[in-house]
Short mmCIF file of C-alpha atoms and ligand atoms in Angstrom, two decimals:
data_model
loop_
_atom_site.label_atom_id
_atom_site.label_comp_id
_atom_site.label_asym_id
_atom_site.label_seq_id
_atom_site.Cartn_x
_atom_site.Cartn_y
_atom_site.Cartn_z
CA UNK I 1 -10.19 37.15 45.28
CA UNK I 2 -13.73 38.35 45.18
CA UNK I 3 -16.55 37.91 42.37
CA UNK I 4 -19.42 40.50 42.77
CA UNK I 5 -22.62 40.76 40.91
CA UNK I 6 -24.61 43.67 41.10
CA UNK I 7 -28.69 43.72 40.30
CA UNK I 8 -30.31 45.73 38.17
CA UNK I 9 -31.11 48.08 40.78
CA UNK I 10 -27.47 48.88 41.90
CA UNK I 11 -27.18 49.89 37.66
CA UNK I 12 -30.23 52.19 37.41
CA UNK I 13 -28.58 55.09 37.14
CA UNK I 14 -25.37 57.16 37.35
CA UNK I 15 -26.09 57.75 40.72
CA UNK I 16 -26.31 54.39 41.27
CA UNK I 17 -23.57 53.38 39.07
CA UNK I 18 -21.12 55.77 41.27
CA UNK I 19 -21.66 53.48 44.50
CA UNK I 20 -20.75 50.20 42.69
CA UNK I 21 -17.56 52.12 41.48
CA UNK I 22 -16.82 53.26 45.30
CA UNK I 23 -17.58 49.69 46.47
CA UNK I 24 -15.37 48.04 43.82
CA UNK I 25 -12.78 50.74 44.74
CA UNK I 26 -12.82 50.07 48.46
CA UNK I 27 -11.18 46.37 48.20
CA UNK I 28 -8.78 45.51 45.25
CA UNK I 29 -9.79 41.79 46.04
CA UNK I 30 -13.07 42.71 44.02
CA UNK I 31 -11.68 41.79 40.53
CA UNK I 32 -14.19 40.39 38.76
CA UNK I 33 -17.93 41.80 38.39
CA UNK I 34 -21.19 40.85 36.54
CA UNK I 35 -23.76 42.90 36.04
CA UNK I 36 -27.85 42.65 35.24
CA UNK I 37 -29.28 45.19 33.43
CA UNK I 38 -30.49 48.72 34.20
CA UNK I 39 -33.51 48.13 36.67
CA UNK I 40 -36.35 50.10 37.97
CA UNK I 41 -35.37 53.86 39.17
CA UNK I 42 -38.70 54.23 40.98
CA UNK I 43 -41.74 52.21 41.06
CA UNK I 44 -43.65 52.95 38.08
CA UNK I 45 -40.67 53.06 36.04
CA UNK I 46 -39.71 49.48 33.42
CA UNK I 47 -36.74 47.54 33.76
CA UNK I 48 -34.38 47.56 30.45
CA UNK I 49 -34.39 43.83 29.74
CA UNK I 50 -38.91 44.23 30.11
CA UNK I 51 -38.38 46.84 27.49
CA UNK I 52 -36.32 44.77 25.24
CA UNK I 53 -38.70 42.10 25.28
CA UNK I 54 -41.02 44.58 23.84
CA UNK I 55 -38.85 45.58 21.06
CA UNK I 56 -38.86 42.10 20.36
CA UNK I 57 -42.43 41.43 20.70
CA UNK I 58 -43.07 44.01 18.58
CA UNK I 59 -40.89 43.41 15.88
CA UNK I 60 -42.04 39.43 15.55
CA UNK I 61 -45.57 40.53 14.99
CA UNK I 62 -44.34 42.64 12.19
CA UNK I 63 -44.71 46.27 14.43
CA UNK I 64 -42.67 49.41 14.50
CA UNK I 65 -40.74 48.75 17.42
CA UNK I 66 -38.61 52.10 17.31
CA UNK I 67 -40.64 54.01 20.33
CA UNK I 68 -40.02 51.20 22.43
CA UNK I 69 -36.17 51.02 21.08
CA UNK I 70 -35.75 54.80 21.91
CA UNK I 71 -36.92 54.52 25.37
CA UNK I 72 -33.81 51.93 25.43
CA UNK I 73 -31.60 54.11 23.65
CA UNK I 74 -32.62 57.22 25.67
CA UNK I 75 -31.39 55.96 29.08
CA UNK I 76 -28.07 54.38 28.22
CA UNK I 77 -27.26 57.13 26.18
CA UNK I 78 -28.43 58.85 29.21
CA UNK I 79 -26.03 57.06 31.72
CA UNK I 80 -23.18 57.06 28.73
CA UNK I 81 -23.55 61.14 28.83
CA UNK I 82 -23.27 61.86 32.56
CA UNK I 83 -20.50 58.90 32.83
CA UNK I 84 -18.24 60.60 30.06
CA UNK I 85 -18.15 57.75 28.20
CA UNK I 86 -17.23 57.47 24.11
CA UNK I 87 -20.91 58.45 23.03
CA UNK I 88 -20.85 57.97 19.21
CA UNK I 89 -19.71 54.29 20.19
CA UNK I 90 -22.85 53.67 22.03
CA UNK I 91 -25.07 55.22 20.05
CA UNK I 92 -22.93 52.90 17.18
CA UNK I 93 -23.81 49.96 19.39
CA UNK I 94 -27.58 50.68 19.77
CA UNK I 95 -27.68 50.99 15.91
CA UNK I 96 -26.81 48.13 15.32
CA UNK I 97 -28.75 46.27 18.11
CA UNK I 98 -31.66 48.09 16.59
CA UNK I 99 -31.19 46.60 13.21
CA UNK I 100 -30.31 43.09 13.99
CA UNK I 101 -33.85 42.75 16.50
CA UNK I 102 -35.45 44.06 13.08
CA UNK I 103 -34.01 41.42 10.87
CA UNK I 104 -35.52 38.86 13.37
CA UNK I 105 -32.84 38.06 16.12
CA UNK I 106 -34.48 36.14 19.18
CA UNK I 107 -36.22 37.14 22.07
CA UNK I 108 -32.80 35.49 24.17
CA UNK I 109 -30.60 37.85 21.62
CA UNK I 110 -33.14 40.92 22.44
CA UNK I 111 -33.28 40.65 26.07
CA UNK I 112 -29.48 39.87 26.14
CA UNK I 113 -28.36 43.02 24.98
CA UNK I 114 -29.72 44.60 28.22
CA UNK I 115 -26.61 42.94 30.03
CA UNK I 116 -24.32 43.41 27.50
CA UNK I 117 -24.53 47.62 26.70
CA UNK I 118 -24.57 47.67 30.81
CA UNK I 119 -21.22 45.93 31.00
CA UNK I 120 -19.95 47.70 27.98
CA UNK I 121 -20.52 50.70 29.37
CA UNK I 122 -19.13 50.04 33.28
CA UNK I 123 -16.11 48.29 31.73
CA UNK I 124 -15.39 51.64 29.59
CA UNK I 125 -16.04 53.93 32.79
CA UNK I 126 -13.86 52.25 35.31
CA UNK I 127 -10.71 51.13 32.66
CA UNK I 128 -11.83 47.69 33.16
CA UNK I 129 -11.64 44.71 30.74
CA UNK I 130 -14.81 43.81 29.32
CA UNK I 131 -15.48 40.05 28.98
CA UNK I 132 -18.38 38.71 26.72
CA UNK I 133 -20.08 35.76 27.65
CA UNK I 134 -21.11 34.52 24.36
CA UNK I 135 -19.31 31.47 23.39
CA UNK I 136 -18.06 31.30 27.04
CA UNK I 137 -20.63 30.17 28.82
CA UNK I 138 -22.67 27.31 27.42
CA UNK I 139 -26.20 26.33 28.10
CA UNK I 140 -27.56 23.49 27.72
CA UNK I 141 -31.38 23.28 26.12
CA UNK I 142 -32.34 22.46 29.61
CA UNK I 143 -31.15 25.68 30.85
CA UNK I 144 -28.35 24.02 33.01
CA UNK I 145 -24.60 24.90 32.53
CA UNK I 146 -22.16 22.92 30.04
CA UNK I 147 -19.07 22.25 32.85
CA UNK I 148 -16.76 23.55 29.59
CA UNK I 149 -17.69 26.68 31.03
CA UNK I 150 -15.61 26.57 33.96
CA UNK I 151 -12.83 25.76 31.81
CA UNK I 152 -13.70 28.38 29.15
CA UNK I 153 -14.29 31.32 31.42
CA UNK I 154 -11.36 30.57 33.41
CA UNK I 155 -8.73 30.71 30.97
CA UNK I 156 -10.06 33.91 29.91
CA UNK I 157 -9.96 35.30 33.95
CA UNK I 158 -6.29 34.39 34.61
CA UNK I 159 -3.95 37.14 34.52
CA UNK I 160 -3.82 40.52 36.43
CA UNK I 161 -6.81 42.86 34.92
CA UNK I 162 -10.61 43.71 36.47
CA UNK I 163 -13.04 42.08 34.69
CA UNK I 164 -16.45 43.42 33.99
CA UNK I 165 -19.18 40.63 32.75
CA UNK I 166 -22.58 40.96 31.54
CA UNK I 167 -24.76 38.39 33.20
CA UNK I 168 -27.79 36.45 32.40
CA UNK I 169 -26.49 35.01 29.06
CA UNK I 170 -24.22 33.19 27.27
CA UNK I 171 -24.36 30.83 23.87
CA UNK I 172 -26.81 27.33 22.79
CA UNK I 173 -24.84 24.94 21.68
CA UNK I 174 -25.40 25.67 17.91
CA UNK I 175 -23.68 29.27 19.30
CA UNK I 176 -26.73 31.40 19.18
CA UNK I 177 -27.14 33.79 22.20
CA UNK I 178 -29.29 32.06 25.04
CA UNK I 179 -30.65 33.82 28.32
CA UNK I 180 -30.77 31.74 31.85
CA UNK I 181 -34.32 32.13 33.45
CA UNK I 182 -35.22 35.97 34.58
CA UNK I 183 -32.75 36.72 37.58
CA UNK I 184 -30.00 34.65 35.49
CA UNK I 185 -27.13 37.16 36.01
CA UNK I 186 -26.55 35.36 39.83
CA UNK I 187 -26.04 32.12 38.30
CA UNK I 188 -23.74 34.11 35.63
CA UNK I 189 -22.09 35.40 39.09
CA UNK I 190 -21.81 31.63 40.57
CA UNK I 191 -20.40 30.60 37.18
CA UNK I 192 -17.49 33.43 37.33
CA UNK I 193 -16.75 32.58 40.78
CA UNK I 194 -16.36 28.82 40.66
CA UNK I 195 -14.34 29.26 37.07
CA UNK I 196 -11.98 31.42 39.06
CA UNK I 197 -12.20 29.44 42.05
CA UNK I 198 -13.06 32.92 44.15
CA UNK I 199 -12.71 33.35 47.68
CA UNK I 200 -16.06 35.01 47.86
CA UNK I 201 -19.06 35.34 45.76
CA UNK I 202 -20.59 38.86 46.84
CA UNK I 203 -24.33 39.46 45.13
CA UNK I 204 -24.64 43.45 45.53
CA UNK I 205 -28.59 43.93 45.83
CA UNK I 206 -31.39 46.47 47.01
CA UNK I 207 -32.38 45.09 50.20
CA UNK I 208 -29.96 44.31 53.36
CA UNK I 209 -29.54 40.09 53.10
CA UNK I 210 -32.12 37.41 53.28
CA UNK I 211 -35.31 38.41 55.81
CA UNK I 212 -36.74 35.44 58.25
CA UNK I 213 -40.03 36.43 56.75
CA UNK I 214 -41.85 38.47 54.22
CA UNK I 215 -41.71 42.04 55.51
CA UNK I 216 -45.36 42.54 53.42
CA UNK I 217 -46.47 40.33 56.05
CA UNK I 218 -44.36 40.39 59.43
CA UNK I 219 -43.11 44.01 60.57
CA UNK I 220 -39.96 44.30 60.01
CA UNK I 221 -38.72 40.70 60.65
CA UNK I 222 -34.75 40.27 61.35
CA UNK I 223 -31.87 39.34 59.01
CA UNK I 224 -30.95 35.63 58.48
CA UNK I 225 -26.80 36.40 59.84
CA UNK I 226 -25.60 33.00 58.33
CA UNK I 227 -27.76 30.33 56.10
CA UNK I 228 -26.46 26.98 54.19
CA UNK I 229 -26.63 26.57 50.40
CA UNK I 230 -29.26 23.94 51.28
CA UNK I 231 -31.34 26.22 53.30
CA UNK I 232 -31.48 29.00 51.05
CA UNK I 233 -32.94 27.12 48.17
CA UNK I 234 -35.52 25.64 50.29
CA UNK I 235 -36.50 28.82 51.30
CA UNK I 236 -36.50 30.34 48.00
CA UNK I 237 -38.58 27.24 46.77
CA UNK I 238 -41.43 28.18 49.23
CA UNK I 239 -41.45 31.97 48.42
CA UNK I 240 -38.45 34.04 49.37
CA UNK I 241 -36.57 35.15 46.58
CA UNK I 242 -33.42 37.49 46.92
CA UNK I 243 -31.11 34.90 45.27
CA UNK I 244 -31.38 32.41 41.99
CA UNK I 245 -32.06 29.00 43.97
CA UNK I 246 -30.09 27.61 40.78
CA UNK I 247 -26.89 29.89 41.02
CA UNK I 248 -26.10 27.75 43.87
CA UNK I 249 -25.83 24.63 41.80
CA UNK I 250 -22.52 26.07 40.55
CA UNK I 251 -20.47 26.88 43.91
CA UNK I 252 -21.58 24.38 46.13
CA UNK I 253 -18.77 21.97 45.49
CA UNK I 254 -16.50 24.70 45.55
CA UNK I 255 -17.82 25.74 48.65
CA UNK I 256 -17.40 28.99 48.00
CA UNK I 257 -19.64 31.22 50.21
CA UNK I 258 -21.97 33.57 48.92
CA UNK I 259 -22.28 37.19 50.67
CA UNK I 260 -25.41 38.79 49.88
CA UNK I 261 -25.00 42.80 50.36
CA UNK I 262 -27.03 46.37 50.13
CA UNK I 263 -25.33 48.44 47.57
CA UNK I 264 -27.31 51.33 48.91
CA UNK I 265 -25.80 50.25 52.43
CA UNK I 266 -22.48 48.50 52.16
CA UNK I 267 -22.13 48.72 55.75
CA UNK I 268 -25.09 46.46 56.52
CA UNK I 269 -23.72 43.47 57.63
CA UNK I 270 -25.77 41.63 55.30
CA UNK I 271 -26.87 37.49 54.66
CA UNK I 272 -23.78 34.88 54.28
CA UNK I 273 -24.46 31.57 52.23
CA UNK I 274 -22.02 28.86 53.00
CA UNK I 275 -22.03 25.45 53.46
CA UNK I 276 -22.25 24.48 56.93
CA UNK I 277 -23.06 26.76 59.67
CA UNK I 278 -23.31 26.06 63.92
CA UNK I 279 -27.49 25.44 64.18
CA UNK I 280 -27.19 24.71 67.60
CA UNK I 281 -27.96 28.83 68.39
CA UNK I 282 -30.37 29.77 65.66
CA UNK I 283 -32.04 26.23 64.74
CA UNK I 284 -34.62 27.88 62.29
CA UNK I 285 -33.24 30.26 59.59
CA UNK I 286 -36.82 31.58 58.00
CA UNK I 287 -40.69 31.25 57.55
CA UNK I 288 -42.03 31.79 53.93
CA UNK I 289 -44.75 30.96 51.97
CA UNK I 290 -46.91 31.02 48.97
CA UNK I 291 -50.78 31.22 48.61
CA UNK I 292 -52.71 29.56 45.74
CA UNK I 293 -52.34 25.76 46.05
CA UNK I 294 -55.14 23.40 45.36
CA UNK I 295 -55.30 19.94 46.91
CA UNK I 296 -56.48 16.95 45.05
CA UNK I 297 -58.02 14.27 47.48
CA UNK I 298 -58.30 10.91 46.32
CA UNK I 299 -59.82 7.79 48.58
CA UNK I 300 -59.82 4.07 47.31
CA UNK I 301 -59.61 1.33 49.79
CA UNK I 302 -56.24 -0.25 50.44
CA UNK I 303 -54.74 2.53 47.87
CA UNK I 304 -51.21 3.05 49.87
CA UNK I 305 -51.13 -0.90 48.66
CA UNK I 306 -51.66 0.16 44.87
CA UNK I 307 -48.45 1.92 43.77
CA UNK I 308 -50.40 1.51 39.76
CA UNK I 309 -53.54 3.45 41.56
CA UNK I 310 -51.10 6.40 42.70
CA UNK I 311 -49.25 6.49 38.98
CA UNK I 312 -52.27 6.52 37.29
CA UNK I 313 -53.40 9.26 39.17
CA UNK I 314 -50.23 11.10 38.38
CA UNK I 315 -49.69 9.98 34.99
CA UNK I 316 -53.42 11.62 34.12
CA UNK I 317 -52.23 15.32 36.20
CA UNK I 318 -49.22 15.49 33.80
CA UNK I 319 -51.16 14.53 30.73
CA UNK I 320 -53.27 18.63 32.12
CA UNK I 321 -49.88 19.42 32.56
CA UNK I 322 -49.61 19.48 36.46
CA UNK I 323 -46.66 18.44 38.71
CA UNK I 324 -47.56 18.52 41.96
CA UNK I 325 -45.38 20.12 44.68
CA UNK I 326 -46.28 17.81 47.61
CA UNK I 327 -48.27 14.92 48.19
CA UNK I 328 -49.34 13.12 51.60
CA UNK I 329 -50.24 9.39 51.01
CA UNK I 330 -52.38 7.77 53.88
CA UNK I 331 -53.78 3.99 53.74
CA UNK I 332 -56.73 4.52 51.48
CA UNK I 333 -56.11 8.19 49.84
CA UNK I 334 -54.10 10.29 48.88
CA UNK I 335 -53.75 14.44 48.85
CA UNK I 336 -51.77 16.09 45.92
CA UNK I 337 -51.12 19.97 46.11
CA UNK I 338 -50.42 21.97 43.10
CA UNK I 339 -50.35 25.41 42.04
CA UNK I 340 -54.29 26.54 40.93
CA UNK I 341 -53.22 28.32 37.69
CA UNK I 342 -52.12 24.65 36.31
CA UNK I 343 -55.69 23.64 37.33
CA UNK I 344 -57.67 25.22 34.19
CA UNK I 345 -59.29 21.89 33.33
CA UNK I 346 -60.29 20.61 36.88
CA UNK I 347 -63.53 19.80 35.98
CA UNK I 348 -62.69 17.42 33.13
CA UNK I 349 -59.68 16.34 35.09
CA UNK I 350 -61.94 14.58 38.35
CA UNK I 351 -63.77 13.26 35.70
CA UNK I 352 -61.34 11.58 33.76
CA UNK I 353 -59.88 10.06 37.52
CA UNK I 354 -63.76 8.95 38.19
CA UNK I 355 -64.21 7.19 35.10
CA UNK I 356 -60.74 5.69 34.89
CA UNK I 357 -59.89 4.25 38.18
CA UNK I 358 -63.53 4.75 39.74
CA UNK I 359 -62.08 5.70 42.97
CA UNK I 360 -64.59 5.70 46.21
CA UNK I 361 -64.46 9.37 46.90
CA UNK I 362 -62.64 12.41 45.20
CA UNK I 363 -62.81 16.48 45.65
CA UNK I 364 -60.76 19.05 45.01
CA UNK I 365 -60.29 22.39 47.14
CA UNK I 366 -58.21 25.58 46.02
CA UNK I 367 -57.62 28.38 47.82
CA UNK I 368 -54.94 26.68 50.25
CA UNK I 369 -51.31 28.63 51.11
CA UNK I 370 -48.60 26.73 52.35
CA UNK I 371 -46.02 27.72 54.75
CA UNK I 372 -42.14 26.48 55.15
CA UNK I 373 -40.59 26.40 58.47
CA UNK I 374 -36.71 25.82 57.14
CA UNK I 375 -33.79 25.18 59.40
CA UNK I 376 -31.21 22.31 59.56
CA UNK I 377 -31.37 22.68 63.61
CA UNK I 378 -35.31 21.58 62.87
CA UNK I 379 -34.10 17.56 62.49
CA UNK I 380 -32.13 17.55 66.08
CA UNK I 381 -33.67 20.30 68.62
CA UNK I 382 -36.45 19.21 70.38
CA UNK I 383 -40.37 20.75 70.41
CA UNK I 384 -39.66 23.51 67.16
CA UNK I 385 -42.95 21.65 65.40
CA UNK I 386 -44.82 21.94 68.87
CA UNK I 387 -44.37 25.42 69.16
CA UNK I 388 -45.28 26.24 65.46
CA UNK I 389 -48.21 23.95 66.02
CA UNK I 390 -49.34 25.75 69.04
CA UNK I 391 -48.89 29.52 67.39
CA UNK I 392 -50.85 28.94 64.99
CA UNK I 393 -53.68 27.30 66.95
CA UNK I 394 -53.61 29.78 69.52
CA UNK I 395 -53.92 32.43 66.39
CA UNK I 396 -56.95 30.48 65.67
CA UNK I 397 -55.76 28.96 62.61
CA UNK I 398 -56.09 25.55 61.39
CA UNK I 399 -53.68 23.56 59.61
CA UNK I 400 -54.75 21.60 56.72
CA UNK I 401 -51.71 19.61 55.80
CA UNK I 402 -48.82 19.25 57.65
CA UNK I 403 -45.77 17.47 56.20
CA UNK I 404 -42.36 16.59 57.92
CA UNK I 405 -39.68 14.75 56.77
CA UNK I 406 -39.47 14.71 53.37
CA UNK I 407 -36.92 17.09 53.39
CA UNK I 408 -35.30 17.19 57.10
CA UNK I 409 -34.79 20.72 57.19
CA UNK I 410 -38.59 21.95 56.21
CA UNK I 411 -41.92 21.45 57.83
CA UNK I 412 -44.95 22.88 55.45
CA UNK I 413 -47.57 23.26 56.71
CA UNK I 414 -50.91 24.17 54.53
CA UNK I 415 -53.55 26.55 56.01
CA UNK I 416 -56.66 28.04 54.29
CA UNK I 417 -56.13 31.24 52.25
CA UNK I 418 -57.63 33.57 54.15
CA UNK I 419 -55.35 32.21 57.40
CA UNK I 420 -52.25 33.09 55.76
CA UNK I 421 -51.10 35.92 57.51
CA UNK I 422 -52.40 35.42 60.31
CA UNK I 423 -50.49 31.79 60.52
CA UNK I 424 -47.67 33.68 59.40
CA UNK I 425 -47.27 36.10 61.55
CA UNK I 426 -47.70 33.68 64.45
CA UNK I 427 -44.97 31.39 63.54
CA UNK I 428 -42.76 34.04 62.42
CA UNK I 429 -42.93 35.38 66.40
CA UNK I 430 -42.47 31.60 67.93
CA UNK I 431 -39.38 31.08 65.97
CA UNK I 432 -37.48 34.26 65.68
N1 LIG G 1 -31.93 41.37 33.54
C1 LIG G 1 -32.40 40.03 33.71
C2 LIG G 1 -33.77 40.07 34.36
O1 LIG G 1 -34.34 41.13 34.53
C3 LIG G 1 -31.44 39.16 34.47
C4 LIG G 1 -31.03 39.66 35.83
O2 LIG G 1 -31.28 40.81 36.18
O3 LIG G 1 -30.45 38.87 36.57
O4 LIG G 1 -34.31 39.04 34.66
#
C-alpha cells in the first residue's frame, strides 16, 4: 500500500489535476493521498494558502477582505467548473469560509481552508472518500505530533476505500484548527503513512528528486539515486529543501521509505529516502549551502577551561534572541556563527560581552556562507575532506571555518560571501 502527497504545484490547475488522477490510476496500491493547496501556475502568479493569509490579514485589521476572497473563490470555482464537479456546493463552501474568516477565525483556520476545498474537491472528482484532518491529527503547541494521531487516523484508514486528505493541518488540543509550519502537508503525508503502516510514502513534486547541488549555482548537477532519512535532513538543514526535514520524524521508526517523484514526469526515476543505503559507491550524497552567517569571535585566556565564560556568552546571545548554528571552541576563544538577520542589535550586544566578562579581544564579521558536504560514506572513506580542501583552494577560495565531526556525516565549511559560488561549484565537481 502506497501513501502519496502531491504539492501545490501538481494541484494548480485542471490540467494539472488530470496527471495526479492518471498517476493515482496507474497503480491501485496508491490508496491514500494528501494534498497541499493550489500552487503557483506560472511565476508571477500567488499560491492559494498566500492568498488566504491575506484574507485574513485583512480582515484582523478590520479591512474588506472580499477582493482578495474572490481571487480565492474565482479559481476553485474555476477548477470545480472544468472538473464537473457539484458547483452550488462549492460555491456553498466558500460562503461560508468567507463568513467565518469575517467573524474572526484564525490565521491557522484561514490558511487551512486552502487544503481542505483542494481535497474536497479531488475527493468529489475521482469518487474518493474524503477524510478531514481536524480532530485527527493533533498538534502539540510545539508544533510536533500528539502519537494519538497514529491511532486516530488509522482507525479511520482501515477498510477498502481511496482516501483523499487535505494536508498541512489538523486540531490544538483545545480542538481549534492548527497549521504545521509552511510545507506542512509532507509531514501530513508521513503522518498518513506511518498510521497506515504504508509500504511507500511517495511525495509527488515539481522537480525530478533531490539535486547534489543547487542548480542556481552548479549546471545542471545530477540526481541523489538513494539518500538516508539522516542525510536528507542534514542536507535540508544547510539549504536544500524539496522535502519537510520534520516529516521524517514520523516514518523513521517505521522505516518506511520515502519516494520523491515529478508529477510532470512520472517516469523520472526520481530520489528514494530510506534508512540505510550501500555508501561504499557514492560516499557523498550532496553539497548545499546558505549565505548570510555572521561569526562572533571571542578570546580570553584559558577560556576552553571556563565552561561559565562560554554560558555567559551564550546566555547574553539568547537574551538578543540568537541561537547559534555552529560554534568552534579553541583554547582561549571561541567562534559562534549565526544567521545576520538575528544580529539587529550587534552593536549593543559586543558591548554588553565587553563590559560583562571583559574578554581580551572580541569582533564580529558578517557576510560569511557556509557550505555542507553530507554523506554517511564521509566518516569511513579515506581523503573526501582533502579533496574538498584542495577544490576550493585551487578555485582560489579560502575557508574560514571548517568543522568536522560534530555530526559524522557533514563537513561545513565557511567561506566569505562573495566565494560562495565559486567554492561551490568547485566542490560540487570533486565530489560528484
Ligand atoms: N499550502 C501550505 C503551504 O503553502 C502547505 C503545503 O503546501 O505543504 O505552505
Amino acid at each position: 500500500m502506497t501513501v502519496c502527497k502531491f504539492g501545490g504545484s501538481s494541484l494548480a490547475d485542471t490540467s494539472q489535476i488530470k496527471k495526479v488522477e492518471a498517476i493515482l490510476a496507474s497503480d491501485p496500491g496508491r490508496k491514500v493521498t494528501i494534498v497541499s493547496a493550489p500552487g503557483k501556475r506560472h511565476s508571477e502568479d500567488i499560491k492559494i494558502t498566500d492568498m488566504l493569509y491575506t484574507c485574513h490579514a485583512e480582515a484582523s485589521a478590520g479591512k474588506s477582505f472580499s477582493e482578495s476572497f474572490n481571487a480565492v473563490r474565482k479559481r476553485y470555482m474555476e477548477i470545480g467548473q472544468e472538473l464537473g464537479i457539484g458547483i452550488s456546493n462549492l460555491s456553498d463552501t466558500l460562503d461560508q469560509i468567507e463568513l467565518t474568516i469575517s467573524r474572526g477565525e484564525s490565521a491557522d483556520y484561514a490558511a487551512s481552508r486552502g487544503e481542505y476545498l483542494c481535497a474536497k474537491i479531488l475527493a468529489e472528482y475521482l469518487g474518493s472518500e474524503f477524510l478531514d484532518t481536524e480532530g485527527l491529527i493533533i498538534i502539540a503547541d510545539d508544533g510536533s505530533v500528539d502519537p494519538v494521531s497514529y491511532e486516530l487516523l488509522s482507525e479511520k484508514l482501515s477498510g477498502d476505500s481511496n482516501f483523499i486528505i487535505p494536508g498541512f493541518y489538523g486540531s490544538a488540543k483545545d480542538g481549534s484548527v492548527k497549521t504545521f509550519t509552511r510545507g506542512g502537508s509532507d509531514i501530513t503525508g508521513a503522518i498518513a503513512a506511518r498510521a497506515c503502516n504504508a509500504d511507500l510514502y511517495e511525495n509527488w513534486t515539481d522537480v525530478s528528486g533531490i539535486l547534489m547541488a543547487d542548480p542556481r549555482i552548479v549546471n545542471e548537477p545530477k540526481t541523489i539515486a538513494e539518500i538516508t532519512y539522516e542525510e536528507a535532513r542534514e542536507l535540508a538543514s544547510i539549504g536544500a529543501a524539496v522535502f519537510h526535514e520534520e516529516a521524517i520524524a514520523p516514518i523513521r521508526d517505521a522505516a518506511i521509505p520515502i519516494h520523491i517523484k515529478n508529477t510532470n514526469k512520472p517516469e523520472d526515476s526520481g530520489t528514494k529516502i530510506v534508512l540505510h543505503r550501500d555508501d561504499q559507491s557514492q560516499p557523498i550524497v550532496g553539497v548545499s549551502g546558505k549565505i548570510g552567517y555572521t561569526r562572533l569571535f571571542v578570546k580570553k585566556l584559558f577560556l576552553q577551561k571556563n565552561p561559565n565564560f562560554i554560558i555567559k556568552i551564550k546566555t547574553i546571545l539568547t537574551i538578543y534572541g540568537i541561537e547559534p548554528e555552529f560554534s568552534s571552541v579553541g583554547f582561549d576563544s571561541i567562534s559562534l556563527f549565526f544567521n545576520t538577520n538575528m544580529a539587529g542589535n550587534k552593536e549593543e550586544i559586543l558591548t554588553r560581552i565587553l563590559t560583562e566578562l571583559e574578554p581580551d579581544e572580541i569582533s564580529s564579521d558578517a557576510k560569511i556562507a557556509m557550505i555542507g558536504v553530507v554523506g554517511e560514506g564521509l566518516y569511513d572513506s579515506k581523503g573526501i575532506i582533502a579533496k574538498v580542501s584542495t577544490a576550493i583552494s585551487e578555485a582560489g577560495v579560502a575557508a574560514r571555518y571548517i568543522n568536522y565531526g560534530g555530526s559524522l556525516i557533514t563537513c561545513v565549511i565557511g567561506v566569505d560571501e562573495t566565494d560562495y559560488k565559486t567554492a561551490l561549484e568547485a566542490i560540487y565537481s570533486a565530489i560528484a
